């Protein structure tokens, strides 16, 4: 059985992507195992030293003071809760389309985590939005699609959002 993984984040384009996949690739999805993944970004370093920021996909959290271990833990827990909420919404969208999906999340640099998950779960097809690919292109050359196709050895489908 083939495995298909869709990457989501808190941007509405992620849900548009998921709905597009469910409606346009329904025959392929019904005969495959669908996995939905949300990466939990690592907390950013201090810039400047008195300001702590954490990127959560399109959103950012700012703390106007130095972080200690407890604050770092609280911020990580908050990103985990956000990711779990995103996955619950995605699971409901899948159920509304008659598709059962497996959901999961992990913390780390999204490009590394996504490619590692693709390898560990032996994903055959990775589906991301062009917006996600553009966001990740800023952190490394070639975008996620180029990085994963070179390093994860799977088919990568980048879906362009209609404007």
PDB file of C-alpha atoms in Angstrom:
ATOM      1  CA  UNK A   1       0.000   0.000   0.000  1.00  0.00           C
ATOM      2  CA  UNK A   2       1.350   3.412  -0.977  1.00  0.00           C
ATOM      3  CA  UNK A   3       1.747   6.142   1.627  1.00  0.00           C
ATOM      4  CA  UNK A   4       0.888   9.766   0.907  1.00  0.00           C
ATOM      5  CA  UNK A   5       1.846  12.552   3.326  1.00  0.00           C
ATOM      6  CA  UNK A   6       0.344  16.056   3.325  1.00  0.00           C
ATOM      7  CA  UNK A   7       2.158  18.764   5.281  1.00  0.00           C
ATOM      8  CA  UNK A   8       0.008  21.373   7.018  1.00  0.00           C
ATOM      9  CA  UNK A   9       0.583  24.471   9.119  1.00  0.00           C
ATOM     10  CA  UNK A  10      -1.694  27.148  10.565  1.00  0.00           C
ATOM     11  CA  UNK A  11      -2.046  29.048   7.281  1.00  0.00           C
ATOM     12  CA  UNK A  12      -5.400  28.658   5.531  1.00  0.00           C
ATOM     13  CA  UNK A  13      -3.553  27.557   2.398  1.00  0.00           C
ATOM     14  CA  UNK A  14      -2.722  24.297   4.217  1.00  0.00           C
ATOM     15  CA  UNK A  15      -6.387  23.431   4.526  1.00  0.00           C
ATOM     16  CA  UNK A  16      -6.986  24.522   0.932  1.00  0.00           C
ATOM     17  CA  UNK A  17      -4.192  22.124  -0.022  1.00  0.00           C
ATOM     18  CA  UNK A  18      -5.725  19.284   1.990  1.00  0.00           C
ATOM     19  CA  UNK A  19      -9.164  19.847   0.470  1.00  0.00           C
ATOM     20  CA  UNK A  20      -7.620  19.998  -3.017  1.00  0.00           C
ATOM     21  CA  UNK A  21      -5.856  16.681  -2.382  1.00  0.00           C
ATOM     22  CA  UNK A  22      -9.028  15.047  -1.058  1.00  0.00           C
ATOM     23  CA  UNK A  23     -11.106  16.246  -4.003  1.00  0.00           C
ATOM     24  CA  UNK A  24      -8.627  15.881  -6.869  1.00  0.00           C
ATOM     25  CA  UNK A  25      -6.647  12.823  -5.797  1.00  0.00           C
ATOM     26  CA  UNK A  26      -9.499  10.938  -4.124  1.00  0.00           C
ATOM     27  CA  UNK A  27      -9.006   7.732  -6.155  1.00  0.00           C
ATOM     28  CA  UNK A  28      -5.298   7.630  -5.301  1.00  0.00           C
ATOM     29  CA  UNK A  29      -5.919   8.520  -1.657  1.00  0.00           C
ATOM     30  CA  UNK A  30      -8.607   5.856  -1.195  1.00  0.00           C
ATOM     31  CA  UNK A  31      -6.144   3.146  -2.235  1.00  0.00           C
ATOM     32  CA  UNK A  32      -3.289   4.615  -0.156  1.00  0.00           C
ATOM     33  CA  UNK A  33      -2.545   5.370   3.452  1.00  0.00           C
ATOM     34  CA  UNK A  34      -2.918   9.128   4.089  1.00  0.00           C
ATOM     35  CA  UNK A  35      -0.691  10.740   6.697  1.00  0.00           C
ATOM     36  CA  UNK A  36      -1.018  14.378   7.719  1.00  0.00           C
ATOM     37  CA  UNK A  37       1.989  16.011   9.329  1.00  0.00           C
ATOM     38  CA  UNK A  38       2.465  19.307  11.157  1.00  0.00           C
ATOM     39  CA  UNK A  39       6.011  20.320  12.080  1.00  0.00           C
ATOM     40  CA  UNK A  40       6.555  22.071  15.397  1.00  0.00           C
ATOM     41  CA  UNK A  41       9.274  24.660  14.742  1.00  0.00           C
ATOM     42  CA  UNK A  42      12.192  24.935  17.113  1.00  0.00           C
ATOM     43  CA  UNK A  43      12.338  28.017  19.263  1.00  0.00           C
ATOM     44  CA  UNK A  44      14.401  30.771  17.668  1.00  0.00           C
ATOM     45  CA  UNK A  45      17.526  32.106  19.263  1.00  0.00           C
ATOM     46  CA  UNK A  46      17.450  35.459  21.011  1.00  0.00           C
ATOM     47  CA  UNK A  47      17.537  38.462  18.677  1.00  0.00           C
ATOM     48  CA  UNK A  48      18.287  40.852  20.336  1.00  0.00           C
ATOM     49  CA  UNK A  49      19.275  39.254  23.669  1.00  0.00           C
ATOM     50  CA  UNK A  50      16.343  40.893  25.496  1.00  0.00           C
ATOM     51  CA  UNK A  51      13.671  39.675  23.051  1.00  0.00           C
ATOM     52  CA  UNK A  52      12.675  36.052  22.590  1.00  0.00           C
ATOM     53  CA  UNK A  53      10.706  35.044  19.511  1.00  0.00           C
ATOM     54  CA  UNK A  54       9.427  31.745  18.247  1.00  0.00           C
ATOM     55  CA  UNK A  55       8.145  31.184  14.739  1.00  0.00           C
ATOM     56  CA  UNK A  56       5.094  28.973  14.388  1.00  0.00           C
ATOM     57  CA  UNK A  57       4.620  28.701  10.620  1.00  0.00           C
ATOM     58  CA  UNK A  58       3.051  32.019   9.590  1.00  0.00           C
ATOM     59  CA  UNK A  59       2.594  33.230  13.185  1.00  0.00           C
ATOM     60  CA  UNK A  60       5.200  34.381  15.671  1.00  0.00           C
ATOM     61  CA  UNK A  61       5.217  34.603  19.447  1.00  0.00           C
ATOM     62  CA  UNK A  62       7.270  37.336  21.113  1.00  0.00           C
ATOM     63  CA  UNK A  63       8.407  37.480  24.712  1.00  0.00           C
ATOM     64  CA  UNK A  64       9.933  40.840  25.803  1.00  0.00           C
ATOM     65  CA  UNK A  65      12.252  39.221  28.347  1.00  0.00           C
ATOM     66  CA  UNK A  66      14.917  36.558  28.549  1.00  0.00           C
ATOM     67  CA  UNK A  67      13.728  32.989  28.394  1.00  0.00           C
ATOM     68  CA  UNK A  68      14.582  30.467  31.039  1.00  0.00           C
ATOM     69  CA  UNK A  69      14.062  26.725  30.948  1.00  0.00           C
ATOM     70  CA  UNK A  70      10.468  26.974  32.176  1.00  0.00           C
ATOM     71  CA  UNK A  71       9.509  29.602  29.586  1.00  0.00           C
ATOM     72  CA  UNK A  72      11.148  27.573  26.843  1.00  0.00           C
ATOM     73  CA  UNK A  73       9.207  24.497  27.959  1.00  0.00           C
ATOM     74  CA  UNK A  74       5.944  26.502  28.058  1.00  0.00           C
ATOM     75  CA  UNK A  75       6.560  27.847  24.544  1.00  0.00           C
ATOM     76  CA  UNK A  76       7.263  24.332  23.237  1.00  0.00           C
ATOM     77  CA  UNK A  77       4.105  23.022  24.870  1.00  0.00           C
ATOM     78  CA  UNK A  78       2.123  25.873  23.292  1.00  0.00           C
ATOM     79  CA  UNK A  79       3.448  25.019  19.811  1.00  0.00           C
ATOM     80  CA  UNK A  80       2.588  21.361  20.441  1.00  0.00           C
ATOM     81  CA  UNK A  81      -0.986  22.293  21.422  1.00  0.00           C
ATOM     82  CA  UNK A  82      -1.279  24.462  18.296  1.00  0.00           C
ATOM     83  CA  UNK A  83       0.002  21.618  16.101  1.00  0.00           C
ATOM     84  CA  UNK A  84      -2.389  19.111  17.672  1.00  0.00           C
ATOM     85  CA  UNK A  85      -5.293  21.507  17.043  1.00  0.00           C
ATOM     86  CA  UNK A  86      -4.255  21.875  13.410  1.00  0.00           C
ATOM     87  CA  UNK A  87      -4.134  18.117  13.026  1.00  0.00           C
ATOM     88  CA  UNK A  88      -7.571  17.645  14.641  1.00  0.00           C
ATOM     89  CA  UNK A  89      -9.053  20.127  12.171  1.00  0.00           C
ATOM     90  CA  UNK A  90      -7.333  18.326   9.285  1.00  0.00           C
ATOM     91  CA  UNK A  91      -8.603  14.961  10.513  1.00  0.00           C
ATOM     92  CA  UNK A  92     -12.162  16.331  10.580  1.00  0.00           C
ATOM     93  CA  UNK A  93     -11.798  17.650   7.025  1.00  0.00           C
ATOM     94  CA  UNK A  94     -10.656  14.193   5.919  1.00  0.00           C
ATOM     95  CA  UNK A  95     -13.557  12.512   7.743  1.00  0.00           C
ATOM     96  CA  UNK A  96     -15.990  14.933   6.067  1.00  0.00           C
ATOM     97  CA  UNK A  97     -14.619  13.663   2.724  1.00  0.00           C
ATOM     98  CA  UNK A  98     -14.930  10.009   3.781  1.00  0.00           C
ATOM     99  CA  UNK A  99     -11.168   9.521   4.172  1.00  0.00           C
ATOM    100  CA  UNK A 100      -9.467   8.187   7.280  1.00  0.00           C
ATOM    101  CA  UNK A 101      -6.121   9.834   7.937  1.00  0.00           C
ATOM    102  CA  UNK A 102      -3.326   9.265  10.393  1.00  0.00           C
ATOM    103  CA  UNK A 103      -1.936  12.454  11.954  1.00  0.00           C
ATOM    104  CA  UNK A 104       1.305  13.215  13.757  1.00  0.00           C
ATOM    105  CA  UNK A 105       3.658  16.015  14.698  1.00  0.00           C
ATOM    106  CA  UNK A 106       7.299  16.414  15.699  1.00  0.00           C
ATOM    107  CA  UNK A 107       9.454  19.314  16.807  1.00  0.00           C
ATOM    108  CA  UNK A 108      12.439  20.492  14.811  1.00  0.00           C
ATOM    109  CA  UNK A 109      13.591  22.326  11.736  1.00  0.00           C
ATOM    110  CA  UNK A 110      10.731  21.668   9.276  1.00  0.00           C
ATOM    111  CA  UNK A 111      12.937  20.756   6.289  1.00  0.00           C
ATOM    112  CA  UNK A 112      14.918  18.233   8.301  1.00  0.00           C
ATOM    113  CA  UNK A 113      11.944  16.826  10.193  1.00  0.00           C
ATOM    114  CA  UNK A 114       9.802  16.451   7.078  1.00  0.00           C
ATOM    115  CA  UNK A 115      12.532  14.642   5.157  1.00  0.00           C
ATOM    116  CA  UNK A 116      13.361  12.403   8.129  1.00  0.00           C
ATOM    117  CA  UNK A 117       9.668  11.529   8.589  1.00  0.00           C
ATOM    118  CA  UNK A 118       9.397  10.749   4.867  1.00  0.00           C
ATOM    119  CA  UNK A 119      12.301   8.315   5.191  1.00  0.00           C
ATOM    120  CA  UNK A 120      11.181   6.745   8.485  1.00  0.00           C
ATOM    121  CA  UNK A 121       7.583   6.198   7.357  1.00  0.00           C
ATOM    122  CA  UNK A 122       8.624   5.206   3.827  1.00  0.00           C
ATOM    123  CA  UNK A 123       6.386   7.838   2.243  1.00  0.00           C
ATOM    124  CA  UNK A 124       5.858   7.401  -1.489  1.00  0.00           C
ATOM    125  CA  UNK A 125       4.393  10.851  -2.204  1.00  0.00           C
ATOM    126  CA  UNK A 126       4.888  14.079  -0.258  1.00  0.00           C
ATOM    127  CA  UNK A 127       2.383  16.863  -0.945  1.00  0.00           C
ATOM    128  CA  UNK A 128       3.042  20.476   0.053  1.00  0.00           C
ATOM    129  CA  UNK A 129       1.672  23.846  -0.999  1.00  0.00           C
ATOM    130  CA  UNK A 130       3.696  26.288  -3.066  1.00  0.00           C
ATOM    131  CA  UNK A 131       3.480  28.704  -0.089  1.00  0.00           C
ATOM    132  CA  UNK A 132       5.101  26.155   2.242  1.00  0.00           C
ATOM    133  CA  UNK A 133       7.770  25.508  -0.373  1.00  0.00           C
ATOM    134  CA  UNK A 134       8.437  29.270  -0.704  1.00  0.00           C
ATOM    135  CA  UNK A 135       8.620  29.725   3.072  1.00  0.00           C
ATOM    136  CA  UNK A 136      11.113  26.889   3.389  1.00  0.00           C
ATOM    137  CA  UNK A 137      13.114  28.100   0.363  1.00  0.00           C
ATOM    138  CA  UNK A 138      14.198  31.075   2.446  1.00  0.00           C
ATOM    139  CA  UNK A 139      16.092  28.754   4.775  1.00  0.00           C
ATOM    140  CA  UNK A 140      17.826  26.650   2.101  1.00  0.00           C
ATOM    141  CA  UNK A 141      18.319  26.620  -1.660  1.00  0.00           C
ATOM    142  CA  UNK A 142      15.856  24.761  -3.836  1.00  0.00           C
ATOM    143  CA  UNK A 143      12.910  24.725  -1.456  1.00  0.00           C
ATOM    144  CA  UNK A 144      11.492  21.708   0.305  1.00  0.00           C
ATOM    145  CA  UNK A 145      10.555  20.034  -2.955  1.00  0.00           C
ATOM    146  CA  UNK A 146      14.149  20.077  -4.197  1.00  0.00           C
ATOM    147  CA  UNK A 147      15.596  19.155  -0.816  1.00  0.00           C
ATOM    148  CA  UNK A 148      13.259  16.211  -0.236  1.00  0.00           C
ATOM    149  CA  UNK A 149      13.417  14.906  -3.774  1.00  0.00           C
ATOM    150  CA  UNK A 150      17.225  14.787  -3.427  1.00  0.00           C
ATOM    151  CA  UNK A 151      17.364  13.517   0.159  1.00  0.00           C
ATOM    152  CA  UNK A 152      14.155  11.596   0.879  1.00  0.00           C
ATOM    153  CA  UNK A 153      13.793   9.705  -2.395  1.00  0.00           C
ATOM    154  CA  UNK A 154      10.059  10.195  -2.801  1.00  0.00           C
ATOM    155  CA  UNK A 155       7.790  11.925  -5.267  1.00  0.00           C
ATOM    156  CA  UNK A 156       7.112  15.522  -4.219  1.00  0.00           C
ATOM    157  CA  UNK A 157       3.958  17.243  -5.418  1.00  0.00           C
ATOM    158  CA  UNK A 158       3.899  21.027  -4.927  1.00  0.00           C
ATOM    159  CA  UNK A 159       0.363  22.335  -5.339  1.00  0.00           C
ATOM    160  CA  UNK A 160       0.048  25.923  -6.476  1.00  0.00           C
ATOM    161  CA  UNK A 161      -2.696  27.915  -4.817  1.00  0.00           C
ATOM    162  CA  UNK A 162      -5.241  29.376  -7.206  1.00  0.00           C
ATOM    163  CA  UNK A 163      -5.370  33.164  -7.104  1.00  0.00           C
TER     164      UNK A 163
END
